mmCIF file of C-alpha atoms in Angstrom:
data_model
loop_
_atom_site.group_PDB
_atom_site.id
_atom_site.type_symbol
_atom_site.label_atom_id
_atom_site.label_comp_id
_atom_site.label_asym_id
_atom_site.label_seq_id
_atom_site.Cartn_x
_atom_site.Cartn_y
_atom_site.Cartn_z
ATOM 1 C CA MET A 1 29.335 -5.639 58.532
ATOM 2 C CA ALA A 2 29.884 -3.169 61.369
ATOM 3 C CA PHE A 3 27.373 -2.751 64.171
ATOM 4 C CA VAL A 4 25.341 0.370 63.393
ATOM 5 C CA THR A 5 24.617 2.719 66.301
ATOM 6 C CA GLU A 6 23.450 5.876 64.500
ATOM 7 C CA PHE A 7 20.628 6.334 62.007
ATOM 8 C CA GLU A 8 19.735 9.314 59.839
ATOM 9 C CA PHE A 9 16.208 10.653 59.567
ATOM 10 C CA VAL A 10 14.255 13.385 57.825
ATOM 11 C CA LEU A 11 11.452 15.035 59.783
ATOM 12 C CA PRO A 12 8.080 15.320 58.049
ATOM 13 C CA LYS A 13 7.804 19.061 58.763
ATOM 14 C CA GLY A 14 11.014 20.140 60.493
ATOM 15 C CA TYR A 15 12.092 22.266 63.425
ATOM 16 C CA VAL A 16 11.975 26.037 62.956
ATOM 17 C CA ASP A 17 14.563 27.831 65.093
ATOM 18 C CA LYS A 18 14.327 31.380 66.511
ATOM 19 C CA GLN A 19 15.897 32.797 63.349
ATOM 20 C CA GLY A 20 13.270 31.094 61.183
ATOM 21 C CA SER A 21 15.631 28.464 59.741
ATOM 22 C CA LEU A 22 14.163 25.050 59.033
ATOM 23 C CA HIS A 23 15.994 21.912 60.254
ATOM 24 C CA ARG A 24 14.714 18.584 58.891
ATOM 25 C CA THR A 25 17.641 16.162 58.626
ATOM 26 C CA GLY A 26 19.169 14.591 61.676
ATOM 27 C CA THR A 27 20.833 11.643 63.305
ATOM 28 C CA MET A 28 19.638 9.514 66.214
ATOM 29 C CA ARG A 29 21.864 7.086 68.082
ATOM 30 C CA LEU A 30 20.808 3.920 69.846
ATOM 31 C CA SER A 31 19.828 4.549 73.451
ATOM 32 C CA THR A 32 21.704 3.305 76.470
ATOM 33 C CA ALA A 33 20.364 2.171 79.813
ATOM 34 C CA ALA A 34 21.411 5.543 81.247
ATOM 35 C CA ASP A 35 19.364 7.350 78.584
ATOM 36 C CA GLU A 36 16.243 5.609 79.810
ATOM 37 C CA ILE A 37 16.965 5.579 83.559
ATOM 38 C CA LEU A 38 18.576 8.939 84.377
ATOM 39 C CA PRO A 39 15.666 11.095 83.107
ATOM 40 C CA LEU A 40 13.400 9.378 85.646
ATOM 41 C CA LYS A 41 15.164 11.440 88.346
ATOM 42 C CA ASP A 42 14.314 14.704 86.560
ATOM 43 C CA PRO A 43 11.637 16.707 88.447
ATOM 44 C CA ARG A 44 9.856 17.496 85.162
ATOM 45 C CA VAL A 45 9.404 13.776 84.520
ATOM 46 C CA GLN A 46 8.326 13.148 88.110
ATOM 47 C CA GLN A 47 5.648 15.836 87.770
ATOM 48 C CA ASN A 48 4.591 14.732 84.278
ATOM 49 C CA PRO A 49 5.693 11.248 83.141
ATOM 50 C CA ALA A 50 4.956 12.157 79.501
ATOM 51 C CA TYR A 51 7.937 14.539 79.662
ATOM 52 C CA LEU A 52 10.223 11.481 79.631
ATOM 53 C CA THR A 53 9.898 11.414 75.839
ATOM 54 C CA ILE A 54 11.165 14.995 75.579
ATOM 55 C CA ILE A 55 14.267 14.356 77.663
ATOM 56 C CA LEU A 56 14.967 10.976 76.130
ATOM 57 C CA LEU A 57 14.863 12.310 72.567
ATOM 58 C CA SER A 58 17.057 15.267 73.518
ATOM 59 C CA ARG A 59 19.666 12.757 74.714
ATOM 60 C CA VAL A 60 19.673 10.439 71.680
ATOM 61 C CA ILE A 61 19.320 12.913 68.808
ATOM 62 C CA THR A 62 22.914 13.756 67.985
ATOM 63 C CA ARG A 63 22.264 16.100 65.060
ATOM 64 C CA LEU A 64 19.348 18.145 63.790
ATOM 65 C CA GLY A 65 20.150 20.327 60.818
ATOM 66 C CA ASP A 66 22.960 22.669 61.768
ATOM 67 C CA LEU A 67 21.833 23.266 65.356
ATOM 68 C CA GLN A 68 24.734 23.389 67.799
ATOM 69 C CA VAL A 69 22.755 21.978 70.738
ATOM 70 C CA ILE A 70 19.850 19.543 70.952
ATOM 71 C CA ASN A 71 18.146 20.056 74.322
ATOM 72 C CA PRO A 72 14.631 19.593 75.726
ATOM 73 C CA ALA A 73 13.637 23.078 74.529
ATOM 74 C CA VAL A 74 14.347 22.044 70.925
ATOM 75 C CA ILE A 75 12.266 18.884 71.277
ATOM 76 C CA GLU A 76 9.461 20.900 72.899
ATOM 77 C CA GLY A 77 9.490 23.161 69.830
ATOM 78 C CA LEU A 78 8.850 20.351 67.354
ATOM 79 C CA PHE A 79 5.530 20.054 65.569
ATOM 80 C CA SER A 80 3.462 17.184 66.958
ATOM 81 C CA SER A 81 3.793 15.181 63.729
ATOM 82 C CA ASP A 82 7.589 15.404 64.001
ATOM 83 C CA LEU A 83 7.487 14.332 67.648
ATOM 84 C CA ALA A 84 5.323 11.323 66.718
ATOM 85 C CA PHE A 85 7.729 10.479 63.879
ATOM 86 C CA LEU A 86 10.728 10.592 66.236
ATOM 87 C CA GLN A 87 8.982 8.423 68.834
ATOM 88 C CA THR A 88 8.251 5.794 66.180
ATOM 89 C CA PHE A 89 11.788 6.055 64.785
ATOM 90 C CA TYR A 90 13.262 5.670 68.298
ATOM 91 C CA LYS A 91 11.179 2.556 68.914
ATOM 92 C CA ARG A 92 12.082 1.074 65.537
ATOM 93 C CA ILE A 93 15.854 1.435 65.863
ATOM 94 C CA ASN A 94 16.004 0.449 69.535
ATOM 95 C CA ASP A 95 13.494 -2.425 69.562
ATOM 96 C CA ASP A 96 14.096 -3.865 66.109
ATOM 97 C CA GLY A 97 17.746 -2.901 65.811
ATOM 98 C CA ASN A 98 17.281 -1.397 62.378
ATOM 99 C CA ALA A 99 15.500 1.375 60.595
ATOM 100 C CA ALA A 100 13.641 -0.816 58.111
ATOM 101 C CA ILE A 101 10.038 0.036 57.429
ATOM 102 C CA GLU A 102 7.249 -1.871 55.736
ATOM 103 C CA ALA A 103 6.437 -0.375 52.345
ATOM 104 C CA GLU A 104 4.017 -1.083 49.538
ATOM 105 C CA CYS A 105 4.326 -0.273 45.864
ATOM 106 C CA PRO A 106 1.393 1.972 44.966
ATOM 107 C CA LYS A 107 1.153 0.433 41.486
ATOM 108 C CA CYS A 108 1.512 -3.324 41.986
ATOM 109 C CA GLU A 109 0.793 -3.417 45.765
ATOM 110 C CA HIS A 110 3.925 -5.527 46.363
ATOM 111 C CA HIS A 111 4.961 -5.406 50.051
ATOM 112 C CA PHE A 112 8.634 -5.053 50.886
ATOM 113 C CA GLN A 113 11.038 -3.794 53.540
ATOM 114 C CA LEU A 114 12.636 -0.412 52.907
ATOM 115 C CA GLU A 115 15.906 0.035 54.751
ATOM 116 C CA ILE A 116 16.636 3.568 55.925
ATOM 117 C CA ALA A 117 20.344 4.294 55.546
ATOM 118 C CA ALA A 118 22.474 4.289 58.653
ATOM 119 C CA ALA A 119 24.321 7.504 59.399
ATOM 120 C CA GLY A 120 27.062 8.052 56.873
ATOM 121 C CA GLU A 121 25.703 5.480 54.366
ATOM 122 C CA TYR A 122 23.947 6.185 51.094
#
């Protein structure tokens, strides 16, 4: 099995661009040391450490709908629930090394792991 470095996601609400188009599906890659260190030099992060999340996500999200560019302005434009989703997704794939989530059957209450497909898999 190949080492997976990119994972697909679907935003709960989605990003609405200036033309009013909705973008919900995307791909996030694993972060590198540079992704986490270089933004610390950014004046926006130095003034507001919470801005690190914005820059970091703009670096590791490789696709969002059919947008040509993913930059901090796009991440700033996300709904808060989508930002929270992406933060959790980032932590899951980078800390755990996979996109599995705990799930529970609503009928029998059986607990199981649900594996989110890696980019390009179905």
